[in-house]
mmCIF file of C-alpha atoms and ligand atoms in Angstrom:
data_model
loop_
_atom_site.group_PDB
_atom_site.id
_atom_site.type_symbol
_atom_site.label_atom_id
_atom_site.label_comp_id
_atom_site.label_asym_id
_atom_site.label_seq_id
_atom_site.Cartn_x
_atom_site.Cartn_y
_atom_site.Cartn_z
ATOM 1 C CA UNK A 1 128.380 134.609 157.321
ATOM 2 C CA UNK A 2 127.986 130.896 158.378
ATOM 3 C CA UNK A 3 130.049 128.131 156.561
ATOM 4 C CA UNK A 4 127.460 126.670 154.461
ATOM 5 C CA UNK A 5 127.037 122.818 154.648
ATOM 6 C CA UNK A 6 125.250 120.683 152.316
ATOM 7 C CA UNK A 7 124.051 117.855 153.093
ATOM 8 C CA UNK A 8 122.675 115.429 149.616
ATOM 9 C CA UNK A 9 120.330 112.912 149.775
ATOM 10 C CA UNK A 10 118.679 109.766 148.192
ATOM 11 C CA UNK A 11 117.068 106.696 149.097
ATOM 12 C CA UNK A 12 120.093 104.483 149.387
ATOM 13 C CA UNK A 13 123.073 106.648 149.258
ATOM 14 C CA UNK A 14 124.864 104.730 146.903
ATOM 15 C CA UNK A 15 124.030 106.252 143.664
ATOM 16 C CA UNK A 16 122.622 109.737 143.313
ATOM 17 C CA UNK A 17 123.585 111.179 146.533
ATOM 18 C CA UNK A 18 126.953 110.515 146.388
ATOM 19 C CA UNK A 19 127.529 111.194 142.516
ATOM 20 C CA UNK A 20 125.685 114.942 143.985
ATOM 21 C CA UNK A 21 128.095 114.888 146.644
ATOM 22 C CA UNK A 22 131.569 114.160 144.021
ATOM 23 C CA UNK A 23 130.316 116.371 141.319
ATOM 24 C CA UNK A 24 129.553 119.454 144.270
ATOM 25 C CA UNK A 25 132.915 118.909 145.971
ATOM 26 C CA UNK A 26 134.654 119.115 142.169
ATOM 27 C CA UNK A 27 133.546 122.086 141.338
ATOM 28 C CA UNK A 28 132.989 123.666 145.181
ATOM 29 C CA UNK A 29 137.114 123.201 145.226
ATOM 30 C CA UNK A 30 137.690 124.398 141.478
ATOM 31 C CA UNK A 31 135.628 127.227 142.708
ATOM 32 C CA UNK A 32 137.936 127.810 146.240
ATOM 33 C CA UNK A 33 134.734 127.467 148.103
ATOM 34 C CA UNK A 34 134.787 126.920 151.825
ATOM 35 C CA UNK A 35 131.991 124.418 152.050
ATOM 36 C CA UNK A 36 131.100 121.082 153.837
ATOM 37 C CA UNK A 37 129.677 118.672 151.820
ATOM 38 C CA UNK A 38 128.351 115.451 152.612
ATOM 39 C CA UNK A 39 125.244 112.964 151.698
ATOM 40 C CA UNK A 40 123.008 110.265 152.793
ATOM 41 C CA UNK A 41 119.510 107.891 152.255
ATOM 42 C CA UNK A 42 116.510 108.277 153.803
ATOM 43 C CA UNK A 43 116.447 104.471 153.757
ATOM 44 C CA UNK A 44 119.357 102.293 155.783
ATOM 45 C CA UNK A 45 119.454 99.468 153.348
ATOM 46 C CA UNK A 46 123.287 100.334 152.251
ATOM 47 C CA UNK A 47 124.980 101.522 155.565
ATOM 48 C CA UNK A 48 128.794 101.180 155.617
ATOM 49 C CA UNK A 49 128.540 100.130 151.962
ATOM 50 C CA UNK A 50 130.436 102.202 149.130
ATOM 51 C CA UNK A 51 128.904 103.550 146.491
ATOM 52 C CA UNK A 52 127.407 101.342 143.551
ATOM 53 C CA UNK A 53 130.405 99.934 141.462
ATOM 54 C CA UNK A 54 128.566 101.581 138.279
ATOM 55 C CA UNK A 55 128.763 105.225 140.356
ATOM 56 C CA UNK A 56 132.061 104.904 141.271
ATOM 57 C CA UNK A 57 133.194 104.046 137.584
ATOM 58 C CA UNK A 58 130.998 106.651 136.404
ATOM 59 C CA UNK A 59 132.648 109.470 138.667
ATOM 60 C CA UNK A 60 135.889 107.874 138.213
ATOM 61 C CA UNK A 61 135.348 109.031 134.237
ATOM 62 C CA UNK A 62 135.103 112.449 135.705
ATOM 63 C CA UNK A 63 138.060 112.434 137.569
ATOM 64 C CA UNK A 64 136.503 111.498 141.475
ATOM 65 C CA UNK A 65 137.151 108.962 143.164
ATOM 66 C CA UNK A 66 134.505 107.802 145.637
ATOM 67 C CA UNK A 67 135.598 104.516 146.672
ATOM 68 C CA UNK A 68 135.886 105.617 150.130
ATOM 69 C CA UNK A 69 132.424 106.915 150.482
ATOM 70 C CA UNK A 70 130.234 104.632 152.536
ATOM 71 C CA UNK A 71 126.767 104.856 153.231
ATOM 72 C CA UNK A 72 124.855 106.367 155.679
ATOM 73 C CA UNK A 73 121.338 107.176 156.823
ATOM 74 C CA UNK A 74 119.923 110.884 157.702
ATOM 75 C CA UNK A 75 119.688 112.093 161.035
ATOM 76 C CA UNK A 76 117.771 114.525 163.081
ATOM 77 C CA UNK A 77 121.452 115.909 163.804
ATOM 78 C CA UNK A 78 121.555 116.642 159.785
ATOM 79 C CA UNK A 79 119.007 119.286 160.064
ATOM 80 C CA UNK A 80 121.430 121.350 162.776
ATOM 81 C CA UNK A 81 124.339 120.309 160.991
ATOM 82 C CA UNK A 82 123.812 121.473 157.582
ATOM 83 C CA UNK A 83 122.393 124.582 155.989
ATOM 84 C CA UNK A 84 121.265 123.077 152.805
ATOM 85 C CA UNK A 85 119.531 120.482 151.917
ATOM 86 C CA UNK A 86 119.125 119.219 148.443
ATOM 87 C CA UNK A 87 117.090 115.811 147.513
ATOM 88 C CA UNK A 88 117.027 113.897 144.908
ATOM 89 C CA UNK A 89 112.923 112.930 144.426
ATOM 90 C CA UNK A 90 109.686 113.985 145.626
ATOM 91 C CA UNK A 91 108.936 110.733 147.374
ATOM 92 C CA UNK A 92 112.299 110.516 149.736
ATOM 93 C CA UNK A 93 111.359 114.840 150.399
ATOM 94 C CA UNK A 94 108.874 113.451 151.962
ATOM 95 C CA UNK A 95 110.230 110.676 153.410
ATOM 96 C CA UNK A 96 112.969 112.993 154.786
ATOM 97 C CA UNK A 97 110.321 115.472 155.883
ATOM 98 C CA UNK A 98 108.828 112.872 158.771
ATOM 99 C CA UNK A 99 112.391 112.560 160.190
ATOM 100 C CA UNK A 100 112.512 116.085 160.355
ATOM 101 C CA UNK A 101 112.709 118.190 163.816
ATOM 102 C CA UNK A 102 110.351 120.502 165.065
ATOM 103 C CA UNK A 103 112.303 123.441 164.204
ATOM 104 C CA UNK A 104 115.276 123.378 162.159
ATOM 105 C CA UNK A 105 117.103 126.351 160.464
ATOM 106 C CA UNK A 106 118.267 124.170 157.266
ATOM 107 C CA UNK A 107 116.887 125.153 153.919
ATOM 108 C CA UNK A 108 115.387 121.856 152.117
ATOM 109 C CA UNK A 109 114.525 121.369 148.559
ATOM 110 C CA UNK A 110 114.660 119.278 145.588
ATOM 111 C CA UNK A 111 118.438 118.740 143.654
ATOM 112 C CA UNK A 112 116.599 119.953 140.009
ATOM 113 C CA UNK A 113 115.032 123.209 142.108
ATOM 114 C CA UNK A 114 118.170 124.086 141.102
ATOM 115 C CA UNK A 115 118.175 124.478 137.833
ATOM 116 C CA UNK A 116 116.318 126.382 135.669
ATOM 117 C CA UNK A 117 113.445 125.471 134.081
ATOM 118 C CA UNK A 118 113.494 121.555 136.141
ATOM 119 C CA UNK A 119 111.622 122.942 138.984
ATOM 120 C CA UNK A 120 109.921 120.082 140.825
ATOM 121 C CA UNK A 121 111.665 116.936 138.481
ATOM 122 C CA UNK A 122 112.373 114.001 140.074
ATOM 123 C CA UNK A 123 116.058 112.999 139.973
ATOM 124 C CA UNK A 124 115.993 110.000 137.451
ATOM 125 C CA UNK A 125 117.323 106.940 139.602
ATOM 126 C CA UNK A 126 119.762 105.099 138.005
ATOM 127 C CA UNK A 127 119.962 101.864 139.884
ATOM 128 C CA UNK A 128 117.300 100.279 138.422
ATOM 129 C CA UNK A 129 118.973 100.549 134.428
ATOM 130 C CA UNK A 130 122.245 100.223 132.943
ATOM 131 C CA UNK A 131 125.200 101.885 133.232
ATOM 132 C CA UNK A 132 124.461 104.655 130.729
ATOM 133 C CA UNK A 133 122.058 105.759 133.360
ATOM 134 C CA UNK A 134 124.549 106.894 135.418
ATOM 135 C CA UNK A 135 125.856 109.172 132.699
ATOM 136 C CA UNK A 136 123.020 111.007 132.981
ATOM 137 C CA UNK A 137 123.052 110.916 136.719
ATOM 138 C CA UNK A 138 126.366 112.990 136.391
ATOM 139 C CA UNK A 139 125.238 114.969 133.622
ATOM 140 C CA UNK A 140 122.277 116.053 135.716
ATOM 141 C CA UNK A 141 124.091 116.164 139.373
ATOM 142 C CA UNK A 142 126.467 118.381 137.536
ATOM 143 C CA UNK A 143 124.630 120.998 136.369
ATOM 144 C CA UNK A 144 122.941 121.085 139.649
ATOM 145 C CA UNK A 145 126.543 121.900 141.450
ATOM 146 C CA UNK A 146 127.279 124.536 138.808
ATOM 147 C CA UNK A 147 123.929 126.568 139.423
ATOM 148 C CA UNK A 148 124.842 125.922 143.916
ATOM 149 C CA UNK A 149 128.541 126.830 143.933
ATOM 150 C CA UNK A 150 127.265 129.910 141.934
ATOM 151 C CA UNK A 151 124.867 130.303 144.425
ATOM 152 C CA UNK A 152 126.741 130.338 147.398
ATOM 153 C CA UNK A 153 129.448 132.254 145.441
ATOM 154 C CA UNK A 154 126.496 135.115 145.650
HETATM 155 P P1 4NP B 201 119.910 105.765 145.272
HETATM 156 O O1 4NP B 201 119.486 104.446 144.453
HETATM 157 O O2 4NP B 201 118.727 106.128 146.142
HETATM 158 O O3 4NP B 201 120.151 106.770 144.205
HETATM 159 O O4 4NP B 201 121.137 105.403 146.065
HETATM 160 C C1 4NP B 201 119.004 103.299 145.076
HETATM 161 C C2 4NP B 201 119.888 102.405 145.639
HETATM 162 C C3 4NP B 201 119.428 101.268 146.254
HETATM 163 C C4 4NP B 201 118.069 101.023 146.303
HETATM 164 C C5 4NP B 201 117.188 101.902 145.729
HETATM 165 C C6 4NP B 201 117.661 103.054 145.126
HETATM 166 N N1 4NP B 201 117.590 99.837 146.924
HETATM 167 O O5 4NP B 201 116.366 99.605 146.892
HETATM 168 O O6 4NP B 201 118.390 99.091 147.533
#
């Protein structure tokens, strides 16, 4: 079997992408799963930034650190790279969806596809409210991981 790779992304990458990305790689290596893991925007107004302060306290809570994270925007060279991937709205799907090549082997859907019964949600973004938000943001990226590492566990 190939080494999966998932690739998560957002607008900016600096607040649900890379809280995806933490909470994935937590329980991916609680898990022993081989996996690469990565994310990034659709939109380049945060490259080489880290994540927002609020994310990185809020994964901090959790026990990951992401202060070396640093934003970055997708590529066409994403959709060879990596066999999933997961995004966080309808809006940047399709937004990632006109950057997409031709023909491209990586499976693409929505972060809340992945769990039950949130088919189709939008991924609440949390850069626009208070820090709270980003509770939820972690609450929500983290059931998401559960349901994938079982997944790929399969
Ligand atoms: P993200 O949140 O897509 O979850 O990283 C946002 C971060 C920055 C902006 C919008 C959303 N912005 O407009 O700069």
């Amino acid at each position: 079997m190939v080494k999966p790779a998932v690739l998560f992304v957002c607008l900016g990458n600096i607040c649900r992408s890379p809280l995806a990305e933490a909470a994935f790689r937590q329980q991916a290596s609680a898990a022993g799963l081989d996996v690469l893991v990565d994310s990034a925007g659709t939109a380049d107004y945060h490259v080489g930034e880290p994540p927002d302060p609020r994310a990185i306290r809020t994964a901090l809570r959790f026990g990951m650190d992401m202060a070396d994270y640093r934003g970055r925007q997708v590529s066409a060279d994403d959709f060879v790279r990596f066999t999933h991937i997961f995004v966080a709205d309808r809006s940047n799907l399709l937004n990632l969806h006109r950057v997409a090549p031709q023909d491209h082997a990586a499976q693409i859907g929505l972060l809340l596809d992945l769990i039950p019964g949130r088919e189709g949600m939008d991924l609440t973004d949390p850069w626009y409210g208070d820090e709270a938000g980003f509770l939820e943001t972690w609450s929500d990226v983290s059931a998401a991981a559960r349901h994938l590492v079982a997944l790929l566990e399969r």
